XYZ file of C-alpha atoms in Angstrom:
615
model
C -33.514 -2.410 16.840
C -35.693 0.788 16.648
C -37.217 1.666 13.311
C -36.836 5.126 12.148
C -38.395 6.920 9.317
C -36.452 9.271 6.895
C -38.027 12.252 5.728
C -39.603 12.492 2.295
C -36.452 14.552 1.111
C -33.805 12.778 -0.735
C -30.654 12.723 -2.182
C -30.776 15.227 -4.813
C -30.880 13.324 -8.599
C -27.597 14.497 -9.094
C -26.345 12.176 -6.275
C -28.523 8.999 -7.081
C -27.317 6.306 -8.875
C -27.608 6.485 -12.745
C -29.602 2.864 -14.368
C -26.826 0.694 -15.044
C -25.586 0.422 -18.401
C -26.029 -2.731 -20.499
C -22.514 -3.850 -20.146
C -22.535 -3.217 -16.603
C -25.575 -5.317 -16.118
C -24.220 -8.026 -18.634
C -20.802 -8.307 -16.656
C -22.819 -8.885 -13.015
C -24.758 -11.511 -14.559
C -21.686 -13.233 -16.111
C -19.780 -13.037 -13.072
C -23.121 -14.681 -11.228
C -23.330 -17.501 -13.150
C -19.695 -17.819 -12.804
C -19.651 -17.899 -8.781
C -22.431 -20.131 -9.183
C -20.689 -22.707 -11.529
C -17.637 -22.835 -9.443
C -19.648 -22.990 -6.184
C -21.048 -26.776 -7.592
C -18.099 -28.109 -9.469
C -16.150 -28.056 -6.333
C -18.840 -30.921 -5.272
C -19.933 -32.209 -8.337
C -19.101 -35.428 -9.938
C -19.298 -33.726 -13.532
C -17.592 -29.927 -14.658
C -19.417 -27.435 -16.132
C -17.157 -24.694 -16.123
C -15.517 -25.809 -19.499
C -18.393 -25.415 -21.159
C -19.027 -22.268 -19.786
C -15.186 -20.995 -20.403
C -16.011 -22.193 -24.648
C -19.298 -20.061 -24.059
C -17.203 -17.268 -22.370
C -14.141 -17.087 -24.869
C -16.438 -17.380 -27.924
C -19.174 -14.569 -26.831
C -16.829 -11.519 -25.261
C -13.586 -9.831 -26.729
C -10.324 -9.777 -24.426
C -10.514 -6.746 -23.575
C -13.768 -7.357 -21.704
C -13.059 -10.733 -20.586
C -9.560 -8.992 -18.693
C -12.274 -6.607 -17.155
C -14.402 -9.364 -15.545
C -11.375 -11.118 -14.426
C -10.108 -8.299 -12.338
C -13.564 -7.929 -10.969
C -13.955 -11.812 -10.217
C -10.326 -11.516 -8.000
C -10.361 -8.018 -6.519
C -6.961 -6.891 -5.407
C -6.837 -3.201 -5.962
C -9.702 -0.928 -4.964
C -9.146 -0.543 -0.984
C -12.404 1.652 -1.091
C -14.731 -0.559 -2.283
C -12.811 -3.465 -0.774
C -11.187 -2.353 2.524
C -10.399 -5.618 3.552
C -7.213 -5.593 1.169
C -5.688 -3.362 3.563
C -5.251 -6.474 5.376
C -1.656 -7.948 4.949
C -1.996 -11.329 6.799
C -3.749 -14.486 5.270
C -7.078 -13.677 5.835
C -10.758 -14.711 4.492
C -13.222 -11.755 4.088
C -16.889 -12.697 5.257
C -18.123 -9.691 4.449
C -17.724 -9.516 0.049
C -19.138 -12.197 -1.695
C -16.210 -12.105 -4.095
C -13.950 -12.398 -1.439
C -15.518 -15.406 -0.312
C -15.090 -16.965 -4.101
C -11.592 -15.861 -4.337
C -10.640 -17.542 -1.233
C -12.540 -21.047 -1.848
C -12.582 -21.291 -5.335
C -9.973 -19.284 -7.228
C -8.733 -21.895 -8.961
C -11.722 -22.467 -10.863
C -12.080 -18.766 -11.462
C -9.150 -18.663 -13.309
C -10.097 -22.093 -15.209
C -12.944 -20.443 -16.790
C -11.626 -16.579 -17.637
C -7.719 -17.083 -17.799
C -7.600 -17.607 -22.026
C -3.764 -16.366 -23.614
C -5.089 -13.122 -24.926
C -6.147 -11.967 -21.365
C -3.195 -8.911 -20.468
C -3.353 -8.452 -17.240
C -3.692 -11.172 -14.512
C -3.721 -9.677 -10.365
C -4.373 -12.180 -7.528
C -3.386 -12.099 -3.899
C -2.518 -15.684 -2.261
C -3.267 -13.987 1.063
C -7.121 -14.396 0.031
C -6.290 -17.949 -1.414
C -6.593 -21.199 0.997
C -3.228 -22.650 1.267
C -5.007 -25.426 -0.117
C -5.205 -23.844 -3.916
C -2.150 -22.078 -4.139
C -0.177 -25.035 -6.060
C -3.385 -25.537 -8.298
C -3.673 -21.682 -8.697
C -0.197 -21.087 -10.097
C -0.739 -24.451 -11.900
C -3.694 -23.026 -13.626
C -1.424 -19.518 -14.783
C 1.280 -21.421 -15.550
C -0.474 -24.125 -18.107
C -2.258 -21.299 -19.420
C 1.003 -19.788 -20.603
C 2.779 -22.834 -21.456
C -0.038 -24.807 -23.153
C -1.487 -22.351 -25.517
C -0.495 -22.869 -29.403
C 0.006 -19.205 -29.589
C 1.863 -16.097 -27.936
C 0.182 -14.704 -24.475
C -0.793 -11.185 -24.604
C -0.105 -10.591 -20.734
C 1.578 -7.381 -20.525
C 1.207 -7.677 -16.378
C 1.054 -10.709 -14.091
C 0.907 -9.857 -10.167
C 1.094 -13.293 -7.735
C 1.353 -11.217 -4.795
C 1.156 -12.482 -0.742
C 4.614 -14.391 -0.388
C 4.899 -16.561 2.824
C 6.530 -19.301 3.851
C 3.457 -21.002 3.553
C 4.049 -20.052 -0.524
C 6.916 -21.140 -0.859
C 6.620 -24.647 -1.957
C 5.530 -23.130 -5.143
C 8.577 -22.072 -6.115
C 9.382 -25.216 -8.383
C 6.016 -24.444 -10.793
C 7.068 -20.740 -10.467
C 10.239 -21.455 -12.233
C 8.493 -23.142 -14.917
C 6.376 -20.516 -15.318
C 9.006 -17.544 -16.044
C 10.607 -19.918 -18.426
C 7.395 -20.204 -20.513
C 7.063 -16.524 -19.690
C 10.339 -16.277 -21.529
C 9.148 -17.688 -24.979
C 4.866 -17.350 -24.536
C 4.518 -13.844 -23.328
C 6.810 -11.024 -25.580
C 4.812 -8.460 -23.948
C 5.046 -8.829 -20.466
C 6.246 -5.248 -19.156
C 5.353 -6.078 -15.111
C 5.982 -9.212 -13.137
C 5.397 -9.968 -9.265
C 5.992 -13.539 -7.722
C 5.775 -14.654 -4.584
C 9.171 -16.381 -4.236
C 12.455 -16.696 -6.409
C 15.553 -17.889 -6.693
C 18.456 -18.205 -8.875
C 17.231 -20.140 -11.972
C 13.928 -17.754 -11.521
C 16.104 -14.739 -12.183
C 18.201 -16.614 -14.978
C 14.906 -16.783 -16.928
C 13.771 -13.045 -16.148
C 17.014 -12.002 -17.451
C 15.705 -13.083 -20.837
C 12.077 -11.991 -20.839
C 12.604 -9.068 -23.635
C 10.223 -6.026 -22.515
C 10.195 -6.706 -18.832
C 10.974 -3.635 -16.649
C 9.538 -4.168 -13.431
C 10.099 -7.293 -11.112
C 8.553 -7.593 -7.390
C 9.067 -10.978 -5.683
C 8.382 -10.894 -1.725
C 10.713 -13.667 -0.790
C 13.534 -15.523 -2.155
C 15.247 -19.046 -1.512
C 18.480 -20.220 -2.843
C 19.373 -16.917 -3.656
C 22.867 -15.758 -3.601
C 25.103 -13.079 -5.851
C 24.529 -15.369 -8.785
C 21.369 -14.512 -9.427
C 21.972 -10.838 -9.422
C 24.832 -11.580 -11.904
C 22.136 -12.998 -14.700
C 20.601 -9.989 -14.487
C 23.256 -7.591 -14.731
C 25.068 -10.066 -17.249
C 26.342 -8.512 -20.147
C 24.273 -10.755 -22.451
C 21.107 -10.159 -20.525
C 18.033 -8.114 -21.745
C 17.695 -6.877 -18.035
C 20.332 -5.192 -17.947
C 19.324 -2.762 -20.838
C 15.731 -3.132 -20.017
C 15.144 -3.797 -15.828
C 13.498 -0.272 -14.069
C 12.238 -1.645 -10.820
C 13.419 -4.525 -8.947
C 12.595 -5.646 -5.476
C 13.655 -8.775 -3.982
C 12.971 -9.754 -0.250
C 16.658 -11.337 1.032
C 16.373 -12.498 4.281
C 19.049 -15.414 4.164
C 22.349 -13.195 2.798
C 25.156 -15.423 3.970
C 26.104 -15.222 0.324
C 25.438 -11.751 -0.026
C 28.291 -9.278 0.176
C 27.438 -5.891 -0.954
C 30.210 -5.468 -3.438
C 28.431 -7.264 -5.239
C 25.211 -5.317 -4.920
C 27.354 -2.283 -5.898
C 28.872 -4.183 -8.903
C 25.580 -4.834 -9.908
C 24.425 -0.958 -10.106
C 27.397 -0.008 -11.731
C 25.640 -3.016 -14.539
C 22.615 -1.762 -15.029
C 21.456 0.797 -17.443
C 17.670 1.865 -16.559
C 17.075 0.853 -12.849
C 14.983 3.617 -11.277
C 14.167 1.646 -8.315
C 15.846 -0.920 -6.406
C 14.920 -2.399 -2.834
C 16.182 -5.985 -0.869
C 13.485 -5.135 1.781
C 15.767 -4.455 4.710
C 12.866 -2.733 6.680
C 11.414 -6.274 6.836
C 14.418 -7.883 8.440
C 15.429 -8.242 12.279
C 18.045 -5.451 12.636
C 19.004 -7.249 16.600
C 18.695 -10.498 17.215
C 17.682 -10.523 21.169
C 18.619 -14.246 22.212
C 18.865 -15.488 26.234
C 22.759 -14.237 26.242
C 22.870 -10.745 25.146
C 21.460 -9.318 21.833
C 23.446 -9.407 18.525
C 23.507 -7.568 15.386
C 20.800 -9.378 12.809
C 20.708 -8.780 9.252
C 22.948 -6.883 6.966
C 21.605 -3.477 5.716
C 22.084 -3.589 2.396
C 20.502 -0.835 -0.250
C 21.991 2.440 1.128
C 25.508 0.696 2.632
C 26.168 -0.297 -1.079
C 25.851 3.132 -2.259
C 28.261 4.449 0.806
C 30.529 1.400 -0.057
C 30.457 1.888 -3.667
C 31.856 5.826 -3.661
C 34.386 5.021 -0.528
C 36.217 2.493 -3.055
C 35.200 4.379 -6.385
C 37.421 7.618 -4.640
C 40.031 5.362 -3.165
C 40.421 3.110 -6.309
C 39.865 0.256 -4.458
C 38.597 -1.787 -7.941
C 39.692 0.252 -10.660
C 37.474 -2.376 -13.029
C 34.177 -1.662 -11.108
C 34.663 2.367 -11.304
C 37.064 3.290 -13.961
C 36.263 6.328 -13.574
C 37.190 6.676 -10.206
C 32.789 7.675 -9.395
C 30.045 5.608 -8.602
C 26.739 6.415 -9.356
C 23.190 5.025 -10.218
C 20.107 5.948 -12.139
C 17.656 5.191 -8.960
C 14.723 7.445 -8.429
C 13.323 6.203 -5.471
C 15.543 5.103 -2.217
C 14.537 3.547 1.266
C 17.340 4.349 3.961
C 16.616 2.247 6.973
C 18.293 2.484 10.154
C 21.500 3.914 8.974
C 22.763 7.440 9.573
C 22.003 8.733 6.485
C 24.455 10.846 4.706
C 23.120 13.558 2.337
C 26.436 14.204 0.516
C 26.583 10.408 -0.757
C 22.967 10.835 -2.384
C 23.442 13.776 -4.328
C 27.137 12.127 -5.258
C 25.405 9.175 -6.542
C 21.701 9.406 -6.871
C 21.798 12.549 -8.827
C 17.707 11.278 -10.275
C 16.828 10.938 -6.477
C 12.874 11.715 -6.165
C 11.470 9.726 -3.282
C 13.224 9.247 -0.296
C 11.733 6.957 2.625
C 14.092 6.814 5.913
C 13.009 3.584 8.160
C 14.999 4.852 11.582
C 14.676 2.309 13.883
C 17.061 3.264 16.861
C 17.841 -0.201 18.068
C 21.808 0.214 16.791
C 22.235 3.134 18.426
C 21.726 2.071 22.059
C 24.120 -0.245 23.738
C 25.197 -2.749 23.103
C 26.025 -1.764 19.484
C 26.425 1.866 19.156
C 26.326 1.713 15.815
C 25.977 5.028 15.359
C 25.035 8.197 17.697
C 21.298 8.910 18.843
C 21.501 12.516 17.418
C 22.370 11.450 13.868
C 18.958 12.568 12.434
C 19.083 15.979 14.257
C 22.453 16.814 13.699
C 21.765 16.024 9.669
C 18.727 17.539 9.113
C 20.865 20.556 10.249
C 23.577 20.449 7.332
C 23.464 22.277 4.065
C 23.691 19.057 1.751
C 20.237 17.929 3.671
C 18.444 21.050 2.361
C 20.254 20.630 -1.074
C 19.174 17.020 -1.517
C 14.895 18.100 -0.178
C 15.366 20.404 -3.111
C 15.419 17.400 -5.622
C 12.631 15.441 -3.577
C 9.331 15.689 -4.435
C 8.162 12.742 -2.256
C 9.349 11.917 1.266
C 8.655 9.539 3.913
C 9.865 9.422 8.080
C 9.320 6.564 9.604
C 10.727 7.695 13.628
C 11.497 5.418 16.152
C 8.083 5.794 17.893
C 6.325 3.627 15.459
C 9.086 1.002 16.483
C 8.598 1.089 20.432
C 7.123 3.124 23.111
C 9.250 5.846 24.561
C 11.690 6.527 21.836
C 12.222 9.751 18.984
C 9.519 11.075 17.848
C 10.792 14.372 16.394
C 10.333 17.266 18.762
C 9.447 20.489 18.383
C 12.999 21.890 17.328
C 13.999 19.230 15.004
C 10.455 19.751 13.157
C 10.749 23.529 12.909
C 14.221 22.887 11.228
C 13.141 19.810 9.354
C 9.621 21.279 7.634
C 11.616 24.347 6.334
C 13.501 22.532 4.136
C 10.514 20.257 2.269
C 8.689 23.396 0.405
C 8.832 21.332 -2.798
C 7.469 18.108 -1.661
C 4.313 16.930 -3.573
C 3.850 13.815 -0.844
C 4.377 13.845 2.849
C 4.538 11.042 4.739
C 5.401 11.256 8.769
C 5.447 8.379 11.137
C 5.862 7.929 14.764
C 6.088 11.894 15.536
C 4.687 14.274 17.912
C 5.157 11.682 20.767
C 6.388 14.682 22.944
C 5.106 17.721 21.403
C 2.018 17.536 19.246
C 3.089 18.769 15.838
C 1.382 22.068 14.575
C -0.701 20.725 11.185
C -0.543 24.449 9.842
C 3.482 24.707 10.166
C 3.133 22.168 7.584
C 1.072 23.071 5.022
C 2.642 26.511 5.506
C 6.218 25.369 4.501
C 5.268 22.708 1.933
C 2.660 25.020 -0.402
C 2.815 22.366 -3.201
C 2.015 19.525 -1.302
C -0.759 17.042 -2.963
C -0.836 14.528 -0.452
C -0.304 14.035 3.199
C -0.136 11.171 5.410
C 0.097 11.250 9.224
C 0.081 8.126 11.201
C 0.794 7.101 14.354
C 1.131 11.243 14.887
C 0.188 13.670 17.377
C -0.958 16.915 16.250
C -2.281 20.888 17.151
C -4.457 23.346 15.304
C -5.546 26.900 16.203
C -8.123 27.711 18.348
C -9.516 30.215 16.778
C -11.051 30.195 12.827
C -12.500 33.763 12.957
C -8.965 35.242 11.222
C -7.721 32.415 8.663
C -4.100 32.684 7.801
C -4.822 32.559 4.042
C -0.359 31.490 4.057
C -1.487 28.298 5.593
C -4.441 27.312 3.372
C -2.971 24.565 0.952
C -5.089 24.806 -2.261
C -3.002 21.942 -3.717
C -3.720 19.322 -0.590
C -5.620 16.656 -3.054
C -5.584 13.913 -0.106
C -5.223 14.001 3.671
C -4.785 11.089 5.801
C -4.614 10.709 9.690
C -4.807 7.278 10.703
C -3.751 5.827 14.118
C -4.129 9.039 15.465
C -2.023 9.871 18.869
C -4.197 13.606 19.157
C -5.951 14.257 22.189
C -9.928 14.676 22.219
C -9.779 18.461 22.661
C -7.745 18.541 18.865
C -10.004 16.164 17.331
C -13.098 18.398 17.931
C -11.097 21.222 16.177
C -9.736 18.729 13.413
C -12.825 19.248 11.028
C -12.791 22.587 11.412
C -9.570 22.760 10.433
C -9.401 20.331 7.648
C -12.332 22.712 5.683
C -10.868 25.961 6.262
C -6.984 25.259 5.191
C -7.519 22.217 2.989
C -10.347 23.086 0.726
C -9.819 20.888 -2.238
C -9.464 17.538 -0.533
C -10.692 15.024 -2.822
C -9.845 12.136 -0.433
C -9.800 12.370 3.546
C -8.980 9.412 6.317
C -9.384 9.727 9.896
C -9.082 7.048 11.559
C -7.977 6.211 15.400
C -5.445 3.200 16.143
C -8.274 1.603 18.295
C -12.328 2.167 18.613
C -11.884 2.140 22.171
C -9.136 4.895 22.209
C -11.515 7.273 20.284
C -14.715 8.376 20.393
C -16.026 9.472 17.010
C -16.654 12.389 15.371
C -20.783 13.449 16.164
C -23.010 14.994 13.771
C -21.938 18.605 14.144
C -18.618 17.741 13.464
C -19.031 15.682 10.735
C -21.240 17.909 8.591
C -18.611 20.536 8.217
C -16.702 17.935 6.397
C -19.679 18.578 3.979
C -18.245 21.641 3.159
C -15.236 19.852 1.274
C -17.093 20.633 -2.608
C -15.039 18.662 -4.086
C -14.363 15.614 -1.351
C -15.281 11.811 -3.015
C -13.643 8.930 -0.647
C -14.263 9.697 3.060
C -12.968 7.431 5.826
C -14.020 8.563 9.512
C -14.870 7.175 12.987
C -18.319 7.939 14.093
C -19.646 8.429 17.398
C -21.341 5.170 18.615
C -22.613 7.141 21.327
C -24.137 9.815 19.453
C -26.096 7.836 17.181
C -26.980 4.515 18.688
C -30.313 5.579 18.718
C -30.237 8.468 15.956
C -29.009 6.430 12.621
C -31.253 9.028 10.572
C -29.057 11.922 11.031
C -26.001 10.239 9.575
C -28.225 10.129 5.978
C -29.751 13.753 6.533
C -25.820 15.015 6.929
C -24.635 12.667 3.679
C -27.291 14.357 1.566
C -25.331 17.405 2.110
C -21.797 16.252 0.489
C -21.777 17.008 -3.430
C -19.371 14.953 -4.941
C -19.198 11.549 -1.848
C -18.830 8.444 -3.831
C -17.014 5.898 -1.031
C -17.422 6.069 2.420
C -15.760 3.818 4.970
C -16.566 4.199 8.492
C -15.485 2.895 12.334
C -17.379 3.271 15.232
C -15.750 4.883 17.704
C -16.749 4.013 21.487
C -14.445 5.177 24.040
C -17.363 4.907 26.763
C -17.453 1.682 28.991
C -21.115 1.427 29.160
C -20.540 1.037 24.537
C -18.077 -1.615 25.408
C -20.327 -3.884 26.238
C -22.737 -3.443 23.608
C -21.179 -5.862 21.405
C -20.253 -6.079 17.478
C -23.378 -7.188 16.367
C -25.479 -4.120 17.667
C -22.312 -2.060 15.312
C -22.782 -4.367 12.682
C -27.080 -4.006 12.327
C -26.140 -0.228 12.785
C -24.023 -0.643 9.694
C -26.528 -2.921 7.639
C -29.050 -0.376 8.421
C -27.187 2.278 6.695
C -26.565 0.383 3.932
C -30.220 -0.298 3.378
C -31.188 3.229 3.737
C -28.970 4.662 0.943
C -30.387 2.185 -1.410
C -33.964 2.569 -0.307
C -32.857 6.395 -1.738
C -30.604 5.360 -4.176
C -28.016 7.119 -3.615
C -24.423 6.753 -4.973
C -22.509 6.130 -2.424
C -20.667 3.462 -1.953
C -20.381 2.275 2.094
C -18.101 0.071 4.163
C -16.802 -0.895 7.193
C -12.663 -0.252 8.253
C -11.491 -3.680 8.461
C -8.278 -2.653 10.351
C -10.548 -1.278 13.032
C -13.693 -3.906 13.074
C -12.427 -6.617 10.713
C -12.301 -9.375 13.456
C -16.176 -9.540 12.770
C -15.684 -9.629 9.275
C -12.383 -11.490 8.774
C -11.019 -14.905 9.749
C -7.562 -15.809 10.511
């Protein structure tokens, strides 16, 4: 590896890190002696970490005791931990809390997890299958043991899998000392339910938000405690998500019957994106599972306006309270939203085109352009202020990806959206990037993935109508956009999106992509007021120039988290190898803290994680 010298010019002291503040340098050392405690317990004949969870309990106050908790099991911060991104079990070599998490988690949580902690956020994805009985053991005698009442006003168990779901017995116990140990809980997320799970929830007396990922022994009953009229959830419940994959006991009158129940829900999802919509076995293909959120709602006004059930909709209407909605591969009817989602703000639609082809013909191939074409579609964009497409082309190869004709009708209709999110487009026709920010002037954040785009050509004349002043984040990840566009991207992204605060560009693949080079990635610089940047570089262009990358970072203002990719769509780079990218990477991360500069780096894990991850 060459060595290179920087120039005597630094960051400037605005941009270097500040001395760390007492408590800052008090919770790294706590959390030290922690890792280290747990690290010889797991092999020692005697425990310390009792002793150390008196010392611990006795020394700090909650509030700072919930602090080092969240930092001992990361599960939020994507920018300083990019590996969450990850959604399949997975152990991060790369953070050394990561590593801790995944081995010894258990004894984390035997030393910090006291009653009086409030929040309590752990992913079992980053958990050897190995500790996840002992884990929820550990949250569960916490709750139950202690002489008083919890304080936990949020408890997260995220990462269902079947691998999780032998848990489900000390889960049960757990929401039914939830029930009488925790009066505050507001937020609860489980891995798996069932039934007797939801029996206790129905009880818990400030819950409004329940997440579980998968569900066994599930069946209308369960939905009946919460919507029963002696329940608390029924007067309380705002979000509820439940992932039903088994429904043979699901008929979705009784979903409708229970909307009709409940008071407050906002938001309301069985995960029927994560279902298999066909079923392709040796004989022909068959339908798979039911679609059940938005064929409620279209089953529950048919009968309300035909008086089907006069005791479900005595009023001869249905409608619900929900603010958010996913629509997946259904032909979605505006009428029927803004009949009974009259609160509708976010809207996803999951189109997945497999019922429209033969066999099934569920429904015809031009359902999306024919609707996006009707009055009540432009009445119900009116109400949105968030909206996601998710087209066919992020489904399959070869399939709709909104051309040109549909998008020129579709974007003139979303001029109040705050959030854009688009999908599997431009498969055909690369979508024009300033059409959009044109039509949608309020916009605050836009996603692109899986997307083909244009921009002009020319920057001398700006069309000041296109320049989004609002744009807060931009993100354009698994990029479908030819070379030629990506050179003009950056160029683009300063001149019409000027207050970006956080900007992704990422390719699908490194080898697909080669990088932005150092021209192009100091105009980025430009972006005053730009904090988390996520780009490819060029491998190619600095394999043997790392110093320039630093020399171009001293010119961003306000960068606080970068996360980069090497991009190295050149044979001859192919062969280089991850370890040359990965001393490349160390290398940067020594020189901005030989200057001290405040920027936080990492690597994409999507993109380069199979150095850094194992399966």
């Amino acid at each position: 590896m060459p060595i290179w010298v920087i120039s005597a010019s630094m960051f400037p002291a605005h941009r270097r890190k500040s001395p760390e503040s007492l408590e800052a340098l008090a919770s790294n050392s706590v959390l030290g002696r922690i890792r280290s405690t747990v690290r010889s317990d797991r092999h020692a004949s005697t425990c310390r970490s009792a002793p150390l969870s008196e010392l611990i309990q006795r020394s700090l106050p909650a509030t700072i005791r919930t602090r080092l908790l969240t930092q001992a099991i990361p599960t939020q911060n994507e920018w300083q931990f990019p590996c969450l991104k990850k959604r399949e079990h997975t152990l991060c070599l790369h953070h050394r809390a990561c590593k801790s998490v995944y081995n010894y988690c258990d004894l984390i949580l035997n030393i910090l997890l006291q009653p009086d902690i409030t929040r309590v956020c752990l992913d079992l994805r980053r958990i050897a299958f190995t500790l996840h009985e002992s884990v929820v053991n550990w949250i569960h005698a916490s709750v139950a043991s202690s002489p008083r009442p919890s304080s936990l006003i949020c408890l997260q168990i995220q990462g269902g899998s079947p691998h999780s779901d032998h848990v489900l017995p000390i889960l049960n116990e757990l929401a039914s000392a939830l029930v009488a140990s925790a009066p505050q809980l507001r937020e609860l997320s489980l891995p798996v339910c069932s039934n007797l799970t939801l029996l206790h929830v129905s009880n818990m007396p400030k819950l409004t938000s329940l997440q579980a990922e998968r569900t066994k022994k599930l069946n209308r009953r369960g939905l009946w405690h919460l919507c029963h009229p002696d329940s608390i959830s029924k007067y309380q419940l705002e979000v509820l998500e439940l992932g039903v994959f088994k429904h043979e006991f699901f008929r979705k009158l009784d979903v409708a019957k229970f909307f009709t129940c409940m008071k407050r829900l906002k938001k309301f999802s069985l995960r029927d994106e994560e279902r298999n919509l066909v079923r392709a076995n040796q004989a022909s293909p068959s339908v798979g599972g039911k679609i059940l959120t938005y064929s409620v709602i279209k089953l529950g006004i048919v009968d309300a306006e035909s008086g089907k059930h006069p005791d479900l909709f005595p009023r001869g209407e249905f409608k619900c309270q929900l603010k958010e909605l996913k629509v997946v591969d259904r032909h979605l009817k505006p009428e029927y939203l803004l009949t009974a989602c009259p609160d509708l703000e976010k809207l996803t639609i999951d189109w997945q085109e497999d019922l429209a082809w033969a066999p099934f013909r569920v429904f015809s191939v031009d359902w999306f352009s024919q609707m996006i074409l009707s009055p009540s579609w432009r009445e119900l964009c009116l109400k949105l202020s968030d909206l996601e497409l998710v087209l066919p082309l992020a489904h399959g190869a070869e399939r709709y990806s909104l051309p040109l004709e549909d998008f020129s009708v579709l974007i003139q209709a979303l001029n109040g959206l705050k959030r854009l999110k688009i999908r599997g487009a431009g498969g055909q026709d690369p979508l024009p990037l300033s059409q959009i920010l044109q039509s949608c002037p309020d916009l605050e954040h836009l996603i692109l993935e899986r997307t083909s785009v244009t921009v002009p050509q020319d920057y001398e004349v700006i069309e000041n109508v296109s320049v989004c002043q609002n744009l807060r984040a931009f993100s354009f990840v698994e990029s479908l956009t030819s070379m030629a566009t990506s050179r003009r991207l950056t160029s683009f992204i300063l001149y019409y999106m000027p207050n970006l605060e956080r900007l992704e560009l990422q390719p699908e693949t490194t080898f697909s992509f080669s990088g932005l080079k150092p021209r192009e990635l100091e105009k980025l610089a430009g972006l005053l007021k730009l904090t988390r940047l996520s780009v490819a570089l060029s491998l190619k262009a600095y394999i043997m120039n790392l110093p320039e990358i630093i020399f171009i970072l001293r010119k961003f203002p306000q960068l606080r988290y970068l996360v980069i990719s090497w991009g190295k769509a050149h044979s001859v780079f192919n062969e280089i190898g991850n370890k040359r990218m990965n001393s490349m990477t160390n290398w940067l991360h020594s020189a901005l803290q030989s200057e001290n500069a405040n920027i936080h780096l990492e690597i994409d894990f999507l993109l380069h994680g199979n150095t850094l991850l194992t399966s």
